[in-house]
Every structure is written in structure tokens, then in C-alpha cells.
Amino acid sequence: MLPDKIGFVGLGLIGGSIAKTIHRIYPHITLIAYDLNTQALSLAIEESVISHGFTELGEDFAQCRYIFLCAPVQKNAEYLAKLSAFAGKNCIITDVGSVKSYIHEVLPDKIAPYFIGGHPMTGSEKSGYAHATAYLLENAYYILTPSDKMERSLVQEFKEFIASLGAITMVSDYKSHDFITAAISHLPHILASNLVNLVQDIDNETQTMKEVAAGGFRDITRIASSSPVMWQQICLTNQAQIIKLIDLFIDSLKTTRELIYDSQSQQLFDFFQSAKDYRDSLTITSAGPLPKVYEIYCDMVDETGGIAALATILSGHGINIKNIGIIHNREFLDGVLHMEFYEEEARKNAVALLRQYHYTVYE
């Protein structure tokens, strides 16, 4: 049975995207939202995504079947206390934070039986309701971490609802969730940022390393461009699990150092072969917490107006380019011109169009 009314506390990128998705699929469900950003509320009302916007939490939310907490992790914990009066079988409360232990461990007793933690593993480099999309959840993993006191029937109901929004649902206990995300998301961000800062510190005065940075360096450090505020909060709220993973990685790095130092030829080969086999076995078909990159590479003659001519062809057919640039270090890359687009459809159309104009395109 579908809910009649759903509330949102916070209407930014994630909250706004979930609201837009629900409105797209179930336009008859009434959506309301609380946010201090009145501009976001006004835009959501103007788009008919929500029926009412509020700058205070009140009795209107008591009639909601689900309430999504979409504020920062530490703020969500504060809102739980204000929502205690609404908790009950008729009002399931969930959140969308990427760290679950923090909020589970501060749950008020009254809310615990009606709380389901949630983590939609998707996102964008942009923020705010203005950049929310009704398709952000499409094929994205959405991990649910119900409290121990939560009734299984309520968990199943909410799981089916989230799945109906196009997400791939998984259920986990909150401690396992935080260890898993620390390994596959939090630690990689920390390593990427460390590598970037190391190269910056050891680069020479003319910044040669920065100038010749190859594809491998750019690929492994792309996630270092994520929000510093968000990752500061993640490190502070998932401290124990991140430290555990850092210690494990340090031990692994020391072992690799010894293999290199002792010139252990076969062991080094086995080390890289094992990593290659595991990496090649990954099936990367779903959305993740990082924004997808819709990119192509293209060969072209280095001549005046070359890039302008190509851009004119694309813009003349309504294809917007997000980013474009010449690749000087083409290690592991085909094509001298790199282009990024905002969505997969634009990328596909660009490939087809440029090939019609006899450009050599690498996908």
C-alpha cells in the first residue's frame, strides 16, 4: 500500500532528487518539506513537486507515512529529537546520510522502533535543490540500515517503496555499512587527497608534475575534487572505521614496499596480477556515490579553429559540452581531444554525430 503523504527535512540535492523521483512516479502522493532555504521551497512548489514548504517543523509532518531526513549527518541527529512526537507505526523516519553509526547511536528510545537508516549511493558534483533530478536514484544502490527494534514488516514495506523508485535496495546493519563504505568510498577519498597533496608538495617550482600529470594520476585522484566540508564530516562521524582501514592499508603498503625493496620479482607480478584480476571482475553497472563521467576522446588535426568547428557542430545539434580540452600526456589514452558531457544521451549523440563528420572518436 502506497503512502498518502511524505515529508522531507532538507530539500537539497539528495532530498530534492528523492522528492522529484517520487513525484514523477507517484504524482498523487502529497509531498511536503522543511528547509530554511526558502528559495528551494519556492522552486519546489513552483514545479509542483511539493504542495507545501515550511521553515518550522510542526504538526503537518505528523500525518506523513515517511519522513526523509536529508540534512547533514550531525544535523539529522538533532532533528530526530524534534520528530520524537511524530514517531509511530504510522510515521516511519529515515535518513540519507553516508555514515550510519552516528545517527543510530543517538536514536531516541521512542523513535528507534520506527527508524530505518538509508544511504542512497549516488550524488553529483553539484549541490542544492536547483540541481536535483528525478533520475538520480536510477540503478543506484540504496542501503537500508533498520534499527534492531524495527518490525520486519515495516522494513519490507519501506524496502519495496525505495525499490519502486528505481534504486537497487540492500539491507545491512549499520556497523557493517560503515565498515563497507569506509573501505570502498571513504578510504579511496583519503588516499586520493593524500596523493594529490604529496605531488603538490614535492613538485618543482615550474610545476612539471602538474603539467604532465597523466591519465592514471587523473583517474585515481578525480574523487579528490569532492566537497571538503562533506568529507570533513564523514571523517569525524565514521572515525573508528576509517582509522581501522587506514591501519590495514598502511600494513598492506609496507608489505608492498618490502617486495619492491627486496626485488621480489614473482611476488610483485602476483601482486599486480591479483589486483588486475579482482578489478577486472568488478561489474560496474550501477550508479555510485560519485558523479558519473560521460566522456569521449577524439583525434583531430592541430589547426586554427579546429576545436571551434567541432564545438559548432555539437552545439548546432543541441548537444551541450560540459568540459573540453587538449590531452598532452596520452598515457593509456586514445585521442588528443577530451570532451565531457552532462548525461549519457548527449555523449552517445555526440559520438554518432562526430563520426558522421568523419572524426575518429574513442569511447
Tab-separated table of N, CA and C in Angstrom, residues 7-20 31-37 39-45 49-50 52-53 68 70-71 128-130 132:
chain	number	residue	atom	x	y	z
A	7	GLY	N	7.122	13.437	4.007
A	7	GLY	CA	7.773	14.687	4.376
A	7	GLY	C	9.278	14.637	4.187
A	8	PHE	N	9.862	15.793	3.938
A	8	PHE	CA	11.311	15.924	3.772
A	8	PHE	C	11.839	16.997	4.710
A	9	VAL	N	12.893	16.654	5.446
A	9	VAL	CA	13.593	17.629	6.277
A	9	VAL	C	14.910	17.904	5.573
A	10	GLY	N	14.935	18.981	4.821
A	10	GLY	CA	16.076	19.280	3.964
A	10	GLY	C	15.719	18.983	2.522
A	11	LEU	N	15.870	19.972	1.664
A	11	LEU	CA	15.469	19.800	0.269
A	11	LEU	C	16.618	20.227	-0.649
A	12	GLY	N	17.775	19.613	-0.421
A	12	GLY	CA	18.934	19.887	-1.261
A	12	GLY	C	18.998	18.929	-2.430
A	13	LEU	N	20.210	18.547	-2.825
A	13	LEU	CA	20.383	17.677	-3.987
A	13	LEU	C	19.731	16.311	-3.780
A	14	ILE	N	20.045	15.653	-2.652
A	14	ILE	CA	19.517	14.309	-2.413
A	14	ILE	C	18.036	14.356	-2.056
A	15	GLY	N	17.668	15.201	-1.090
A	15	GLY	CA	16.263	15.314	-0.719
A	15	GLY	C	15.404	15.741	-1.894
A	16	GLY	N	15.889	16.718	-2.638
A	16	GLY	CA	15.147	17.196	-3.799
A	16	GLY	C	15.023	16.139	-4.872
A	17	SER	N	16.082	15.351	-5.076
A	17	SER	CA	16.046	14.296	-6.104
A	17	SER	C	15.084	13.180	-5.720
A	18	ILE	N	15.074	12.798	-4.430
A	18	ILE	CA	14.125	11.770	-3.993
A	18	ILE	C	12.701	12.292	-4.148
A	19	ALA	N	12.479	13.558	-3.768
A	19	ALA	CA	11.143	14.148	-3.905
A	19	ALA	C	10.716	14.193	-5.372
A	20	LYS	N	11.611	14.606	-6.250
A	20	LYS	CA	11.278	14.663	-7.676
A	20	LYS	C	11.002	13.278	-8.243
A	31	LEU	N	3.539	15.587	-1.072
A	31	LEU	CA	4.888	15.787	-0.543
A	31	LEU	C	4.978	17.161	0.110
A	32	ILE	N	5.551	17.213	1.309
A	32	ILE	CA	5.800	18.483	1.986
A	32	ILE	C	7.264	18.511	2.404
A	33	ALA	N	7.794	19.692	2.673
A	33	ALA	CA	9.211	19.786	3.009
A	33	ALA	C	9.478	20.918	3.993
A	34	TYR	N	10.475	20.690	4.827
A	34	TYR	CA	11.019	21.707	5.731
A	34	TYR	C	12.419	22.056	5.260
A	35	ASP	N	12.693	23.350	5.192
A	35	ASP	CA	14.036	23.806	4.848
A	35	ASP	C	14.130	25.280	5.217
A	36	LEU	N	15.291	25.700	5.648
A	36	LEU	CA	15.488	27.121	5.938
A	36	LEU	C	15.742	27.910	4.659
A	37	ASN	N	16.025	27.192	3.583
A	37	ASN	CA	16.247	27.818	2.278
A	37	ASN	C	14.882	28.027	1.603
A	39	GLN	N	14.148	29.736	-0.904
A	39	GLN	CA	14.222	29.721	-2.373
A	39	GLN	C	14.028	28.302	-2.897
A	40	ALA	N	14.628	27.329	-2.203
A	40	ALA	CA	14.458	25.926	-2.605
A	40	ALA	C	13.004	25.497	-2.442
A	41	LEU	N	12.380	25.890	-1.342
A	41	LEU	CA	10.980	25.551	-1.114
A	41	LEU	C	10.081	26.160	-2.184
A	42	SER	N	10.332	27.427	-2.497
A	42	SER	CA	9.515	28.120	-3.502
A	42	SER	C	9.644	27.466	-4.871
A	43	LEU	N	10.875	27.079	-5.235
A	43	LEU	CA	11.094	26.449	-6.540
A	43	LEU	C	10.404	25.088	-6.597
A	44	ALA	N	10.464	24.328	-5.496
A	44	ALA	CA	9.818	23.018	-5.466
A	44	ALA	C	8.301	23.141	-5.562
A	45	ILE	N	7.738	24.181	-4.936
A	45	ILE	CA	6.299	24.430	-5.035
A	45	ILE	C	5.936	24.861	-6.451
A	49	VAL	N	6.401	19.909	-7.217
A	49	VAL	CA	7.000	18.722	-6.602
A	49	VAL	C	6.467	18.559	-5.181
A	50	ILE	N	6.410	19.652	-4.419
A	50	ILE	CA	5.824	19.619	-3.082
A	50	ILE	C	4.583	20.508	-3.070
A	52	HIS	N	3.443	21.954	-0.019
A	52	HIS	CA	3.670	22.984	0.987
A	52	HIS	C	5.118	22.945	1.453
A	53	GLY	N	5.662	24.133	1.747
A	53	GLY	CA	7.007	24.248	2.283
A	53	GLY	C	6.961	24.936	3.634
A	68	PHE	N	11.802	11.788	5.404
A	68	PHE	CA	13.201	11.653	4.990
A	68	PHE	C	14.021	12.780	5.620
A	70	CYS	N	17.184	14.730	5.340
A	70	CYS	CA	18.149	14.945	4.256
A	70	CYS	C	19.088	16.114	4.557
A	71	ALA	N	19.317	16.356	5.840
A	71	ALA	CA	20.266	17.384	6.263
A	71	ALA	C	21.625	16.723	6.504
A	128	GLY	N	22.407	21.390	-3.946
A	128	GLY	CA	21.220	22.227	-3.872
A	128	GLY	C	20.055	21.709	-4.695
A	129	TYR	N	18.861	22.145	-4.322
A	129	TYR	CA	17.649	21.676	-4.996
A	129	TYR	C	17.659	22.008	-6.492
A	130	ALA	N	18.246	23.119	-6.864
A	130	ALA	CA	18.244	23.527	-8.269
A	130	ALA	C	18.899	22.487	-9.169
A	132	ALA	N	18.823	19.142	-8.381
A	132	ALA	CA	18.192	17.845	-8.133
A	132	ALA	C	17.574	17.323	-9.422
